[in-house]
CSV table of C-alpha atoms and ligand atoms in Angstrom, one decimal:
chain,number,residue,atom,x,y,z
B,14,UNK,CA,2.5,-41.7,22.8
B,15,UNK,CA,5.0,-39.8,20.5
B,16,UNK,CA,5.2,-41.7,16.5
B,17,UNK,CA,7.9,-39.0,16.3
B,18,UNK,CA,8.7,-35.7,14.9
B,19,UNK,CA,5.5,-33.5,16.0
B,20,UNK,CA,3.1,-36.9,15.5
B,21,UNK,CA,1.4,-38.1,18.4
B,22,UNK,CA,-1.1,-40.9,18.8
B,23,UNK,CA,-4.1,-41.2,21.3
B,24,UNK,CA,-5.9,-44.6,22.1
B,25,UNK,CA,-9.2,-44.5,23.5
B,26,UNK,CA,-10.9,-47.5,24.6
B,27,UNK,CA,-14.3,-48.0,25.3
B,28,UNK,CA,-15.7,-45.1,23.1
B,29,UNK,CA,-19.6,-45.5,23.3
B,30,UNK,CA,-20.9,-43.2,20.6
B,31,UNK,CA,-18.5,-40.7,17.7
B,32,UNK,CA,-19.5,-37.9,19.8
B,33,UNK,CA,-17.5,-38.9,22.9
B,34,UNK,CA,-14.7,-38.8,20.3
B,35,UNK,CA,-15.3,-35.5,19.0
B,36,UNK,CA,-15.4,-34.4,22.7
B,37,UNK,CA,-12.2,-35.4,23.5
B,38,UNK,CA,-11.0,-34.0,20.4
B,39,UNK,CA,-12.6,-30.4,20.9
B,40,UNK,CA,-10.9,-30.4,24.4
B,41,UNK,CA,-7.7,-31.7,23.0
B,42,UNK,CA,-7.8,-29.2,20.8
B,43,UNK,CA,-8.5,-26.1,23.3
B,44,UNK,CA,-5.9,-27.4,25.9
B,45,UNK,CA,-3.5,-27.5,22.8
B,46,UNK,CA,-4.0,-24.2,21.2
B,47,UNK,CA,-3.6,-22.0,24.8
B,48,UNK,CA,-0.8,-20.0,24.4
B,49,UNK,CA,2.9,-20.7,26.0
B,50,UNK,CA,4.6,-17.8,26.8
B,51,UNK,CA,8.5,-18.8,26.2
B,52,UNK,CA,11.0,-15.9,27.6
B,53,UNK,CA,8.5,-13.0,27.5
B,54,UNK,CA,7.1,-14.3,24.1
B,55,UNK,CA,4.0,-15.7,23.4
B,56,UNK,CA,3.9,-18.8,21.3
B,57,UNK,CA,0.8,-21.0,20.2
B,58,UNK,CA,0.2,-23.8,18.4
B,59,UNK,CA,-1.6,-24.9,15.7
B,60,UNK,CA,-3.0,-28.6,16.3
B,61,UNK,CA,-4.1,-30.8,13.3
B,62,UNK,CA,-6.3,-34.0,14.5
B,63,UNK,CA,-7.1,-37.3,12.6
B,64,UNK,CA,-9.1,-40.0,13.9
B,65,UNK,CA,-9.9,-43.3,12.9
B,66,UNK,CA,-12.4,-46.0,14.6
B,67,UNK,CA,-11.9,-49.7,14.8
B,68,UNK,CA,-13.1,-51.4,13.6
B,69,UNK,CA,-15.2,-49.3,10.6
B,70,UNK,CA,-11.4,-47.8,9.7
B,71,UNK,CA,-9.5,-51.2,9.9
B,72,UNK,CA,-8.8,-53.5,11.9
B,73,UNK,CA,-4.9,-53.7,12.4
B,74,UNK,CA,-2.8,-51.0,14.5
B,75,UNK,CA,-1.3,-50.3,11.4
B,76,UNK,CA,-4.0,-49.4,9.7
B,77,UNK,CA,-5.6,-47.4,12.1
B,78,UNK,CA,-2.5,-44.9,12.6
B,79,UNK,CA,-2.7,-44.9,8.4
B,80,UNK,CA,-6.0,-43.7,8.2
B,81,UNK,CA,-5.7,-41.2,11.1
B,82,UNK,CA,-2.5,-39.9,9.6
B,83,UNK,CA,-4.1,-39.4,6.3
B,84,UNK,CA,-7.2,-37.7,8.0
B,85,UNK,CA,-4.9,-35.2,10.1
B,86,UNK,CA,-2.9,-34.9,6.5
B,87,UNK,CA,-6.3,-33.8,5.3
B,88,UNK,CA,-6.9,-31.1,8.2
B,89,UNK,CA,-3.6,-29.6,7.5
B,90,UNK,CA,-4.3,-29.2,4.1
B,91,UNK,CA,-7.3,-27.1,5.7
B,92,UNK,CA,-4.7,-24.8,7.7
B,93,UNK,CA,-5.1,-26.9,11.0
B,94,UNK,CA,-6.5,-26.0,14.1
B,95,UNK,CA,-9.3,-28.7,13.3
B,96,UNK,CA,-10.6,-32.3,13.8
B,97,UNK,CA,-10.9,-34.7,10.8
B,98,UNK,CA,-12.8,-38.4,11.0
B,99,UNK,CA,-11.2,-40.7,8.7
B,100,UNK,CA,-13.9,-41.6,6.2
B,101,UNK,CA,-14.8,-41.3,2.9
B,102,UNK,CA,-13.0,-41.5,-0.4
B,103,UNK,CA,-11.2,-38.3,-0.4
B,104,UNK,CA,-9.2,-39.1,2.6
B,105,UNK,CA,-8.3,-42.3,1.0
B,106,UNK,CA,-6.9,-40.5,-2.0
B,107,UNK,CA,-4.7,-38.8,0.4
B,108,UNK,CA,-3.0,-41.7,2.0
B,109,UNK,CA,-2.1,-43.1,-1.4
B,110,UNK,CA,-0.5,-39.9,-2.4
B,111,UNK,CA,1.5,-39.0,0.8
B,112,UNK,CA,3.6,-41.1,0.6
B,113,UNK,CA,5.0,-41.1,-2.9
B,114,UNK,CA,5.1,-37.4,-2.9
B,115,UNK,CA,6.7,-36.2,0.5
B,116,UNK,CA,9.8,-37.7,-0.6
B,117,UNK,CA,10.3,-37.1,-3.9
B,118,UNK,CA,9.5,-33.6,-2.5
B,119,UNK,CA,12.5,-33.5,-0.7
B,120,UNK,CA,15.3,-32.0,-1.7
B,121,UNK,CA,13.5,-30.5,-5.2
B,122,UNK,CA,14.3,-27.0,-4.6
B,123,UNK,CA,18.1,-27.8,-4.6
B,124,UNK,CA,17.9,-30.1,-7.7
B,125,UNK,CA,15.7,-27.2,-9.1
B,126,UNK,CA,12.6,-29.3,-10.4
B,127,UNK,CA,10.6,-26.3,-10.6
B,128,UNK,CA,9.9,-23.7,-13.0
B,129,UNK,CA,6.7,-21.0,-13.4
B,130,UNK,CA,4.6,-20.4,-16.0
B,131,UNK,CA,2.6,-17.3,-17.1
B,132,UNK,CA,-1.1,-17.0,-17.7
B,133,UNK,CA,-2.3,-13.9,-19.1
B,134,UNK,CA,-5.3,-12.4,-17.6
B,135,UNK,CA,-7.8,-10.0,-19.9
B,136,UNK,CA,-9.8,-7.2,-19.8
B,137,UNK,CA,-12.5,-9.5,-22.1
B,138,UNK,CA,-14.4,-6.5,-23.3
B,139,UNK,CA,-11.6,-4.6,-24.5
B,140,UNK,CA,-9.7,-7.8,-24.9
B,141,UNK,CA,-6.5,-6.3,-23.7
B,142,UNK,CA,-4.1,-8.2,-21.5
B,143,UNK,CA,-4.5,-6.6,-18.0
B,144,UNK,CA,-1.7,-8.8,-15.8
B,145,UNK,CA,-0.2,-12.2,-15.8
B,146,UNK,CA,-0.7,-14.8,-13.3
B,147,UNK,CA,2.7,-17.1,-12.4
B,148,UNK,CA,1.9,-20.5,-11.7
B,149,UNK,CA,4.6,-22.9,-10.5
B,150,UNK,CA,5.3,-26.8,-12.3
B,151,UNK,CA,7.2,-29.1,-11.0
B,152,UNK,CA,9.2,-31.7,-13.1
B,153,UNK,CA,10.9,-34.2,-11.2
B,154,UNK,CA,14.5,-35.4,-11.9
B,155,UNK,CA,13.7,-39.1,-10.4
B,156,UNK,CA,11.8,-41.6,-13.0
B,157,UNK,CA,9.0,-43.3,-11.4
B,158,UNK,CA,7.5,-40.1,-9.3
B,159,UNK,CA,4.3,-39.5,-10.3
B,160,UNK,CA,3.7,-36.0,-11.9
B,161,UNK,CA,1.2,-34.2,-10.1
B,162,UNK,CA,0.1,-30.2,-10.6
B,163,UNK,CA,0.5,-27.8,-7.7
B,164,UNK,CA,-3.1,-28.6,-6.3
B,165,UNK,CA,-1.6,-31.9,-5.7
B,166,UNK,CA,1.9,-30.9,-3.8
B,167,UNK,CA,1.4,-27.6,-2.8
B,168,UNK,CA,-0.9,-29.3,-0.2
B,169,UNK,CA,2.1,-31.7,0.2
B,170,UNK,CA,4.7,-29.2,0.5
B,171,UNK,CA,2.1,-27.0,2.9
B,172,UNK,CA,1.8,-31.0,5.4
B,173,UNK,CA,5.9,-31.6,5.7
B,174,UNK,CA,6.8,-28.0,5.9
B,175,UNK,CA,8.3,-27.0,2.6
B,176,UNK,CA,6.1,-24.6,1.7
B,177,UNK,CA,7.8,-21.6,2.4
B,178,UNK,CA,11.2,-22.2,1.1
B,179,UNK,CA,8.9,-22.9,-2.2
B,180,UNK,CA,6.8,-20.4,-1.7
B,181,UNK,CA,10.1,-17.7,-1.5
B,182,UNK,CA,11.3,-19.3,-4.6
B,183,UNK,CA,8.1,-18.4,-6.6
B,184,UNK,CA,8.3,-15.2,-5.4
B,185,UNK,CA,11.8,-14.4,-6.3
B,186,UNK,CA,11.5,-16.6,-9.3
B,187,UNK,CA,8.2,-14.2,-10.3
B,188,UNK,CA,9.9,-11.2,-9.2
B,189,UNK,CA,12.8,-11.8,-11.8
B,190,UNK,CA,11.5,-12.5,-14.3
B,191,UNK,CA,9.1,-9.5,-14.2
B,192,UNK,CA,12.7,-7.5,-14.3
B,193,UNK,CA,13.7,-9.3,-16.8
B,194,UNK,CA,11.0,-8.5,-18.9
B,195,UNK,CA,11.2,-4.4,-18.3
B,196,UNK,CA,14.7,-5.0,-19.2
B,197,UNK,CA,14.1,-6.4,-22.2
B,198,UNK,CA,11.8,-3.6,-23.4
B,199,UNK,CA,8.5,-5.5,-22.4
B,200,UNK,CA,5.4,-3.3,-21.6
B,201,UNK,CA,5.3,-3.5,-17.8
B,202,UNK,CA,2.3,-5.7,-16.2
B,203,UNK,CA,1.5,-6.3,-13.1
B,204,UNK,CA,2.7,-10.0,-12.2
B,205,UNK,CA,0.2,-12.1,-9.8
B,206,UNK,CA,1.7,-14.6,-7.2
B,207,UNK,CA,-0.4,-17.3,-5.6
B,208,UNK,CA,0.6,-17.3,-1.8
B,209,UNK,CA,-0.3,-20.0,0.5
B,210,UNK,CA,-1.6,-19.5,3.5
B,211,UNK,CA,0.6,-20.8,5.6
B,212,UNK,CA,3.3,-19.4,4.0
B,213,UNK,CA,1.5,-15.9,4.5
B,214,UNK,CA,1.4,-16.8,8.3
B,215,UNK,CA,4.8,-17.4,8.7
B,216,UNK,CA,6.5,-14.7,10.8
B,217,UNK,CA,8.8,-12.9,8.8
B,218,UNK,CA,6.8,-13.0,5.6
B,219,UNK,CA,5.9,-9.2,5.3
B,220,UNK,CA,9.7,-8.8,5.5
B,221,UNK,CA,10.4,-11.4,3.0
B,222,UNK,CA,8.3,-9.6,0.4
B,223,UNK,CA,10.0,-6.4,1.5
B,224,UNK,CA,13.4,-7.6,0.6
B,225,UNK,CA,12.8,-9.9,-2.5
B,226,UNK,CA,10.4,-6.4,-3.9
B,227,UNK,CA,14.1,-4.4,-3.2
B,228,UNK,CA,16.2,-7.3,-4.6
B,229,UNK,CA,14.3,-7.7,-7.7
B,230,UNK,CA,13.8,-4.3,-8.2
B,231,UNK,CA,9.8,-4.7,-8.7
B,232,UNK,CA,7.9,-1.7,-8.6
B,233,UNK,CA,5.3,-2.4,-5.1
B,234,UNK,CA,2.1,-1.6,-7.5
B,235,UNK,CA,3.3,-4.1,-10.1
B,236,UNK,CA,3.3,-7.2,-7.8
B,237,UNK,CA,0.4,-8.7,-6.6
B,238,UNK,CA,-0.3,-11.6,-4.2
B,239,UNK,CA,-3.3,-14.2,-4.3
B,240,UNK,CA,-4.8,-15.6,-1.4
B,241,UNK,CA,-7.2,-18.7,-1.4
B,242,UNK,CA,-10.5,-16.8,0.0
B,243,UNK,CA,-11.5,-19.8,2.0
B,244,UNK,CA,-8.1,-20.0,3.9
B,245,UNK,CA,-8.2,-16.3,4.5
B,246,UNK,CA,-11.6,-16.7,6.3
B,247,UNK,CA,-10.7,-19.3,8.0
B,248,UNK,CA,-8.2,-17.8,9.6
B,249,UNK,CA,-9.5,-14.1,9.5
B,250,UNK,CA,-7.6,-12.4,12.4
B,251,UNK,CA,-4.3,-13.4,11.4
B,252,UNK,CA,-4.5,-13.1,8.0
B,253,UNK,CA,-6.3,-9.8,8.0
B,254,UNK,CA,-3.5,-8.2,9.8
B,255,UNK,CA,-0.8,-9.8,8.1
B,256,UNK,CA,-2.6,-8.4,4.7
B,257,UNK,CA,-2.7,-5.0,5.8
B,258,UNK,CA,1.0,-5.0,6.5
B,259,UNK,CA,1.5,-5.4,2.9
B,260,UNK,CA,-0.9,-3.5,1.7
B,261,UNK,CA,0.8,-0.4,3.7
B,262,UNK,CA,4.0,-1.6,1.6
B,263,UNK,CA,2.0,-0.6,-1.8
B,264,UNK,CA,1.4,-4.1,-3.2
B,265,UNK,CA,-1.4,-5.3,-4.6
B,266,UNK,CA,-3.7,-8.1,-3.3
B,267,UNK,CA,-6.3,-10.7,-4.8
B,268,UNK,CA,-8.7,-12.9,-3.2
B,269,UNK,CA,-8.6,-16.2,-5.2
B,270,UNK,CA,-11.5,-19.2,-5.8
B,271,UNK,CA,-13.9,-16.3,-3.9
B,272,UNK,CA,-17.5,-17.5,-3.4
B,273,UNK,CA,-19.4,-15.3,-1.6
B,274,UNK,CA,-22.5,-17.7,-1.2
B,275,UNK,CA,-20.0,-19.4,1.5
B,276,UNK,CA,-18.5,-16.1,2.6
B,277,UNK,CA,-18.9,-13.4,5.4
B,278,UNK,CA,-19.1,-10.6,3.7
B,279,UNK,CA,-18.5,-8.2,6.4
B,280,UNK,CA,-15.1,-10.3,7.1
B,281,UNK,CA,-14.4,-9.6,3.0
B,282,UNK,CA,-14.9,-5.6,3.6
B,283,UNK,CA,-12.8,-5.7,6.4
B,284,UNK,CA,-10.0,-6.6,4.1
B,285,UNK,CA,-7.6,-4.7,2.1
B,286,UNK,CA,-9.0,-6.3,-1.4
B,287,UNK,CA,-7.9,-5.0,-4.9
B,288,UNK,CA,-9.4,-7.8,-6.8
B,289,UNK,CA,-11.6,-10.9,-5.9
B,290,UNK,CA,-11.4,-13.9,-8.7
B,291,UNK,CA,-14.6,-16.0,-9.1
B,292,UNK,CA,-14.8,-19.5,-11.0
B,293,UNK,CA,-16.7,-19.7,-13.9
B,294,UNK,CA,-18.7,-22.1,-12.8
B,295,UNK,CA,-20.4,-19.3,-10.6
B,296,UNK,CA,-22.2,-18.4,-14.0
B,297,UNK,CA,-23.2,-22.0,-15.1
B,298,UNK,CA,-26.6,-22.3,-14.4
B,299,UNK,CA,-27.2,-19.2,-16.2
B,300,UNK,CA,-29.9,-19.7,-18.6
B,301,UNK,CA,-31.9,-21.7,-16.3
B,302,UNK,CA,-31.8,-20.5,-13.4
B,303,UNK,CA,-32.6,-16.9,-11.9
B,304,UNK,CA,-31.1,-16.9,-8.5
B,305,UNK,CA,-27.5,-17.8,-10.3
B,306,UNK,CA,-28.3,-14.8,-12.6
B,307,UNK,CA,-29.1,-12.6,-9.5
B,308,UNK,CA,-26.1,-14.8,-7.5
B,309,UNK,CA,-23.5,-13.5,-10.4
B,310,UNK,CA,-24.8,-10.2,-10.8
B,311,UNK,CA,-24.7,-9.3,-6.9
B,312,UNK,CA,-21.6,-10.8,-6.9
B,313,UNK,CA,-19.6,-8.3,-9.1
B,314,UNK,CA,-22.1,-5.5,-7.9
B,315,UNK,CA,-20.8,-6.5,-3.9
B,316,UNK,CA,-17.3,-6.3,-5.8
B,317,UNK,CA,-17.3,-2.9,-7.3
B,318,UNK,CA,-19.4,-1.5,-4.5
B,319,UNK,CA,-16.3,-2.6,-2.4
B,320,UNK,CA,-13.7,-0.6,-4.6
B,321,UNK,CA,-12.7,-3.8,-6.1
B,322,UNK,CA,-11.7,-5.6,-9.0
B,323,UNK,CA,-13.7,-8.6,-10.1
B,324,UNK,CA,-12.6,-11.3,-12.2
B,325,UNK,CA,-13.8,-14.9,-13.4
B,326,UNK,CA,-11.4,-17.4,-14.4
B,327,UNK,CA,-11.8,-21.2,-15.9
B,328,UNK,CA,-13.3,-19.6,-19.5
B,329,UNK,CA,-12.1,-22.6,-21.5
B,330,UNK,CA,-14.9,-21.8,-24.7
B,331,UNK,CA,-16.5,-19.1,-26.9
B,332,UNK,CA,-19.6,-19.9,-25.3
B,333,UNK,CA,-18.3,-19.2,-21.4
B,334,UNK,CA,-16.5,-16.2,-22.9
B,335,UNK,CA,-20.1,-14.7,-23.8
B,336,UNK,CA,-21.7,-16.0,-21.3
B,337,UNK,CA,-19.5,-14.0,-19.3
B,338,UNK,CA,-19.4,-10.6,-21.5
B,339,UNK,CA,-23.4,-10.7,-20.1
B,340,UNK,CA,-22.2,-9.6,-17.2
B,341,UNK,CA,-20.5,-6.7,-15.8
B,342,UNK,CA,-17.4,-8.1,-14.9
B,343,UNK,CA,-14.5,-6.6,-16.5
B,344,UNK,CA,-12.0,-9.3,-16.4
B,345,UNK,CA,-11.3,-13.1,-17.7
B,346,UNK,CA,-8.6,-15.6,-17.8
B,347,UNK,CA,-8.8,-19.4,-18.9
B,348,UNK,CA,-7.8,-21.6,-21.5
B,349,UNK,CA,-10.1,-20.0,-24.3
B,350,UNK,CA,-8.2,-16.8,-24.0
B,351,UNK,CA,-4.7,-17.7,-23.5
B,352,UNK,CA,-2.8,-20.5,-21.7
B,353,UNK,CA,-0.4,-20.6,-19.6
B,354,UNK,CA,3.2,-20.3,-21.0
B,355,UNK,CA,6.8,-20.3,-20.3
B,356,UNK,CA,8.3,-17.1,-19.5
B,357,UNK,CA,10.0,-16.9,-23.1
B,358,UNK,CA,6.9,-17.8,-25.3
B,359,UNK,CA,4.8,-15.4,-23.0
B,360,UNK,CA,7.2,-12.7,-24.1
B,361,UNK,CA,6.9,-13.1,-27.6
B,362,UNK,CA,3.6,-13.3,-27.1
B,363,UNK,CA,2.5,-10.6,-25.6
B,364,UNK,CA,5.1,-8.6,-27.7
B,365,UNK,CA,3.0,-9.7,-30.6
B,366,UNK,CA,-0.2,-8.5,-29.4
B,367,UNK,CA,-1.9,-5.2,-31.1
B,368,UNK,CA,-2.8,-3.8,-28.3
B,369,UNK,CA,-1.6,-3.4,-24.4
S,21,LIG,P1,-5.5,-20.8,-9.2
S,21,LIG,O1,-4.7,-19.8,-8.6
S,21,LIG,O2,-7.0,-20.7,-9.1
S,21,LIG,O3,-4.9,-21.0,-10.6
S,21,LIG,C1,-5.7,-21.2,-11.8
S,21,LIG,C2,-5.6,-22.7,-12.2
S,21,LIG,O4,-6.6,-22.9,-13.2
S,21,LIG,C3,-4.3,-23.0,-12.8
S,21,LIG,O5,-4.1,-24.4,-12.5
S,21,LIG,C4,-4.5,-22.8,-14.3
S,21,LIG,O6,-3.6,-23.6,-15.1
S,21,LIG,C5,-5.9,-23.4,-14.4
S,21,LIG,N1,-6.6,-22.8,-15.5
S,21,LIG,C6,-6.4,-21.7,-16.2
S,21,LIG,N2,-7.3,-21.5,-17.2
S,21,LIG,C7,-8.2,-22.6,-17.1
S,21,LIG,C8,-9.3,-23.0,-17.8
S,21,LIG,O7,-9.8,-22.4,-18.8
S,21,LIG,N3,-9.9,-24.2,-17.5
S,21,LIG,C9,-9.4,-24.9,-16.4
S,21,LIG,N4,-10.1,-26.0,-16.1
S,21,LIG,N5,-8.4,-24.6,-15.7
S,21,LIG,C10,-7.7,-23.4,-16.0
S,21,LIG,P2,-2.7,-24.9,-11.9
S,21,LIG,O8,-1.6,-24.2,-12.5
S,21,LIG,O9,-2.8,-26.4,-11.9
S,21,LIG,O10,-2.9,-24.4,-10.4
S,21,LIG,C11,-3.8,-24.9,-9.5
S,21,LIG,C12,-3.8,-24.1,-8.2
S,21,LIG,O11,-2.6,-24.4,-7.5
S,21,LIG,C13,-3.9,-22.6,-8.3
S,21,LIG,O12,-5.2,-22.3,-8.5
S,21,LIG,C14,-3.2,-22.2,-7.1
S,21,LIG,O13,-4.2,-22.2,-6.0
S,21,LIG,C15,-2.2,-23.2,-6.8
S,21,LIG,N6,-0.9,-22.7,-7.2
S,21,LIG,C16,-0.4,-22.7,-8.4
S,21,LIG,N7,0.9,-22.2,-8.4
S,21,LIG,C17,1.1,-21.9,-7.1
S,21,LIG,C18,2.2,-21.3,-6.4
S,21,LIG,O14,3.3,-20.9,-6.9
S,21,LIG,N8,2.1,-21.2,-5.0
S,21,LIG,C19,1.0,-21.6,-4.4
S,21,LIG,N9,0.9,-21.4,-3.1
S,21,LIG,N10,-0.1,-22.1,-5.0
S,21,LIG,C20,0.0,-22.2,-6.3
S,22,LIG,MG1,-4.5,-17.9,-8.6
């Protein structure tokens, strides 16, 4: 039956064993994503599953729907195409805060609730500001919503289909202000925008960028977009054409929260990379441990090898700073090195810096 919108439910009874569920599921799934071809075009669809059992899940109708709809919540979140069972703590997390968020979600962008802020990023062994990272905040006219950072309602936003009217705003918000800067006799740095996948997946995107980068006035090399790696792999064909689009129109990309224990790294040569950021958690085990010293060290050697960048960011101490200059990895952003700030304080800021 249809719950409404794009929402349907599936009861089935006399399930013997989780795997006759996943079974239905996977076929659900296959039948779902075949192409329809709709006046000579070729549309497909992008399913998102959540199940729940009775009676391990709950044992009202109710209930069940909840937890299934907080499961498929969580799948979308994972740019769809995927089956989710309704367990564990993480999913219940997400059915308390879907519903409190959606709505004050609603409507933000109008009442313009909210703003970027900029986070320099460093060349740490010259310690020179190499770019700035814009990083969107939301503040919430309505008292009572509960404040929540953008890994908490970008997801959101990404589940009810806000995300790219939001995700336009950041870029023309980002794309301003780096004009405005010039203007005001700032020395120019390139200005990094994080880009959601499904925002990147949208049709028109590469055009989007186009006309915002003519609109704005940016310079191509000056902007540069940053993917999630794990939502690029996941959905590698799409994304990997899509990227070299706007590569071709001289921008720059970044692969953001990069791993490459969890990575194909034939997939990452394949793409048009001219930075990967690592967490600086990659380098914790250091002085224990010698496969996360080799780990860290092949890391930024796979990097440079592949023409690219390589940067760590989460350096919140002296100590992680050093740790870090151990290594040959040329760049660093976190706390310890400069926070984000609003696009006034940043200017003055970086203005007051000896060096560029
Ligand atoms: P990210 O792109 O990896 O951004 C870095 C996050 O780490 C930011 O959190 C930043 O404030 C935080 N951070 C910076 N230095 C440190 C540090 O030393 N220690 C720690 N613990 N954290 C540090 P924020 O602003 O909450 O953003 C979280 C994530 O939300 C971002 O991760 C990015 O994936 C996403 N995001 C932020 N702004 C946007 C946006 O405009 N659009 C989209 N699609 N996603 C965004
Ligand atoms: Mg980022």
């Amino acid at each position: 039956g249809r719950l409404g919108g794009d929402e349907f439910v599936t009861i089935l009874p006399n399930i013997r064993s989780k795997e006759d569920v996943i079974g239905v599921a996977l076929k659900a799934l296959e039948r779902l994503r075949q192409p329809y071809l709709i006046q000579g075009l070729s549309l497909e669809l992008s399913p998102s599953i959540g199940i729940s059992l009775y009676p391990e899940d709950g044992d009202s109708i109710d209930t069940l729907i909840e937890r299934a709809d907080a499961a498929m919540y969580a799948v979308k979140q994972n740019g769809c195409n995927d089956f989710r069972f309704a367990h564990g703590p993480y999913n219940q997390k997400l059915a308390s805060l879907r519903h409190p968020l959606e709505r004050p979600l609603q409507g933000s962008l109008e009442r313009q609730e909210f703003e970027l802020v900029y986070q320099p990023l460093f060349n740490t062994q010259l310690g020179t500001v190499k770019g700035v990272e814009a990083l969107v905040r939301w503040k919430p006219l309505a008292s009572g919503v509960p404040l929540a950072g953008p890994g908490i309602f970008i997801p959101v936003a990404e589940a009810c289909g806000l995300i790219g009217s939001l995700g336009r705003w950041v870029l023309q918000q980002a794309c301003l202000q780096h004009h405005a800067w010039q203007e005001a006799g700032l020395p120019p740095l390139p200005i990094a925008v994080n880009v959601s996948l499904l925002h990147l997946l949208q049709q028109r995107f590469a055009d989007e960028v186009e006309q915002t980068m003519l609109e704005s006035g940016i310079d191509p090399e000056f902007l540069e977009l940053e993917l999630k790696a794990s939502a690029v792999l996941k959905h590698f064909d799409q994304s990997s054409s899509v990227l070299h689009v706007l590569k071709q129109q001289g921008l720059r990309i970044s692969l953001d929260e990069c791993n490459l224990e969890h990575m194909n790294l034939r997939q990452i040569g394949e793409l048009p990379l001219d930075r990967m950021k690592f967490e600086h958690a990659m380098l914790a085990g250091l002085n224990h441990d010698k496969a996360s010293v080799a780990i860290a060290n092949a890391t930024f050697a796979f990097g440079y090898a592949l023409g690219t960048e390589v940067a760590v960011q989460g350096i919140e101490s002296k100590e992680a700073l050093q740790a870090l200059l151990a290594y040959d990895c040329e760049l660093g952003q976190g706390f310890y090195l400069g926070r984000p700030m609003g696009a006034d304080e940043f200017a003055q800021w970086y203005r007051q810096r000896p060096l560029h």
